[in-house]
Amino acid sequence: MSDDENNKVIQKTIRELPPNQRVAIRARAISKLGVYSDWSDALEVTTPGDSSIPGPPEDLEIDFDTPDLVLAWDDATENVDGTRIQDFSHYEIQFHTLEGSQTVETVNTEYVYPFRRNERHFGEAQPDIDIEIRTVDVSGNLSGPLTGTANNPEPSTPEDPPDLNAAFSIVNISARAHPDDDDIVQYHFEWRPSGSSTWQLIGSSDGGTLSHEVDEGSENYYRFYVEDAFGRESDPSPEESVTTSTVDVDANPPDNPEDLQIVDVGIDDGEAYIDLEWSPNQEEDLARYEVQYTADAILQPIISLAPGKTDYTLENLDPGVSYDIVLYAVNESGVRSGPSNAESATTPEDDTPPPTPEGLEAQGGIESIFVSWEGVATSGLDYYELHGSTQSSFFPDDDNLLYSGTNTSFVHFTDGAETWYFRLRAVGTNEETSDYTDEKSGTSKASFDVPDEPPDTPEVVSIGTGQDTIDQVETVY
């Protein structure tokens, strides 16, 4: 009898294999006495690409009440043909506006599209965005889109007139935006004197307060309108009037404050400051000092200080803005002095980089590496940049950029068992960048580990492949 007639062919079907994967098959024989042979050599085959189109994600939720656009959706679980998705890769999100489109990728079911990225990509931030989210599998098949439209509402007309508080020639104004508006960045104040129908813009502020100097004993009307982060303005609020009081012309005002000086100008964590000093007034009936200043020629709210103060720090100022500052003294009768000497300063531009991310980890899986890190604690973060290479001590550049976004994790898919090296940095809204993290490596595993010294019996002689199965494994022993 020939050797071929003594050989026995065994066929085995292996199902539920992922597409586009390298698969190695080996076999061993077991005698009736339970004695195992050595493992055979391995035969390798790559399963065919998946032709099943994944289904789209579901139940898109959109929150665009603030300048940042927040998206959330449910995972896609089935292919179009009803089979279960086993080879998910990522989601592709497309943002479409009248000014163009932008595409991002994420493995999560939530994505925050920052206002700064919207503004930077389209030149001007877009309040109306059409959204398409698609499922992508490892074969590159795309689902149909889950669609939605994000419309940031235009600012509402303020319901209430401004609150007015008059003291002699100064009117202090405060305003409130409509309660439905969460993204107001500027309040613009208008004034007209009694007998006039012409409204004049007298100043703007981001805090909703302003001080205005008028004639004593005069009747004045005020209203305001608001501006949102997208540069859209509301209609004016209802108007409100106030009549200033008069003072006895024989009342003695305090001496003008003297020696106003700017002793320091700086920036801390993105917010600028100006340190002031002055010589004390000597009046026994001094009630307070008042700091009055403008930011790029826009009048700001008056700051009242205790009579014993001789220094003050203007805080939470905008970087790169010109400030003009004067000081007044007010006595217990409410009589105000003339202004001190005027001082000016321009705050420095914000070049503070975000902190370097910490906790970079790379955990190997089957033909993939899960990379994660801790989010940086700063309001000035725009996004993260993750770079990777198969070479240690690599230099991060555009060619090895793997991910750019606000998530704190990323799945990197590999071709079999590979070691990758990763570095990460944070990018601020001022376009400054943190230092790169130290290098972190991770090693993925092949779909099947082939032994270094395979035994020689039995022998796998052929493998046939189907869409998601290996149709037959012929084992000879």
mmCIF file of C-alpha atoms in Angstrom, residues 17-23 86-88 138 363-370 411-418 442-449:
data_model
loop_
_atom_site.group_PDB
_atom_site.id
_atom_site.type_symbol
_atom_site.label_atom_id
_atom_site.label_comp_id
_atom_site.label_asym_id
_atom_site.label_seq_id
_atom_site.Cartn_x
_atom_site.Cartn_y
_atom_site.Cartn_z
ATOM 1 C CA LEU A 17 -12.593 34.888 11.767
ATOM 2 C CA PRO A 18 -12.041 38.637 11.275
ATOM 3 C CA PRO A 19 -11.485 39.882 7.705
ATOM 4 C CA ASN A 20 -8.150 41.189 6.457
ATOM 5 C CA GLN A 21 -6.261 39.214 9.099
ATOM 6 C CA ARG A 22 -3.218 36.978 8.793
ATOM 7 C CA VAL A 23 -4.062 33.547 10.169
ATOM 8 C CA GLN A 86 -16.860 42.338 14.526
ATOM 9 C CA ASP A 87 -14.272 44.480 12.755
ATOM 10 C CA PHE A 88 -15.085 48.025 13.888
ATOM 11 C CA VAL A 138 -10.954 47.571 9.362
ATOM 12 C CA GLN A 363 -1.251 48.708 25.920
ATOM 13 C CA GLY A 364 -0.840 46.068 23.215
ATOM 14 C CA GLY A 365 -3.749 43.987 21.950
ATOM 15 C CA ILE A 366 -4.460 41.762 18.976
ATOM 16 C CA GLU A 367 -3.024 43.721 16.040
ATOM 17 C CA SER A 368 -3.741 46.966 17.868
ATOM 18 C CA ILE A 369 -2.315 49.211 20.572
ATOM 19 C CA PHE A 370 -4.562 51.181 22.931
ATOM 20 C CA VAL A 411 -6.582 52.891 19.161
ATOM 21 C CA HIS A 412 -3.715 52.364 16.708
ATOM 22 C CA PHE A 413 -4.091 49.337 14.436
ATOM 23 C CA THR A 414 -0.976 47.420 13.384
ATOM 24 C CA ASP A 415 -0.031 44.819 10.775
ATOM 25 C CA GLY A 416 0.559 41.758 12.922
ATOM 26 C CA ALA A 417 2.891 41.870 15.913
ATOM 27 C CA GLU A 418 4.660 45.240 15.979
ATOM 28 C CA GLY A 442 3.598 49.289 23.157
ATOM 29 C CA THR A 443 3.724 45.948 21.371
ATOM 30 C CA SER A 444 0.761 44.416 19.585
ATOM 31 C CA LYS A 445 0.206 40.688 19.171
ATOM 32 C CA ALA A 446 -0.314 38.778 15.961
ATOM 33 C CA SER A 447 -3.647 37.042 15.473
ATOM 34 C CA PHE A 448 -1.770 33.780 16.009
ATOM 35 C CA ASP A 449 1.729 33.337 17.483
#
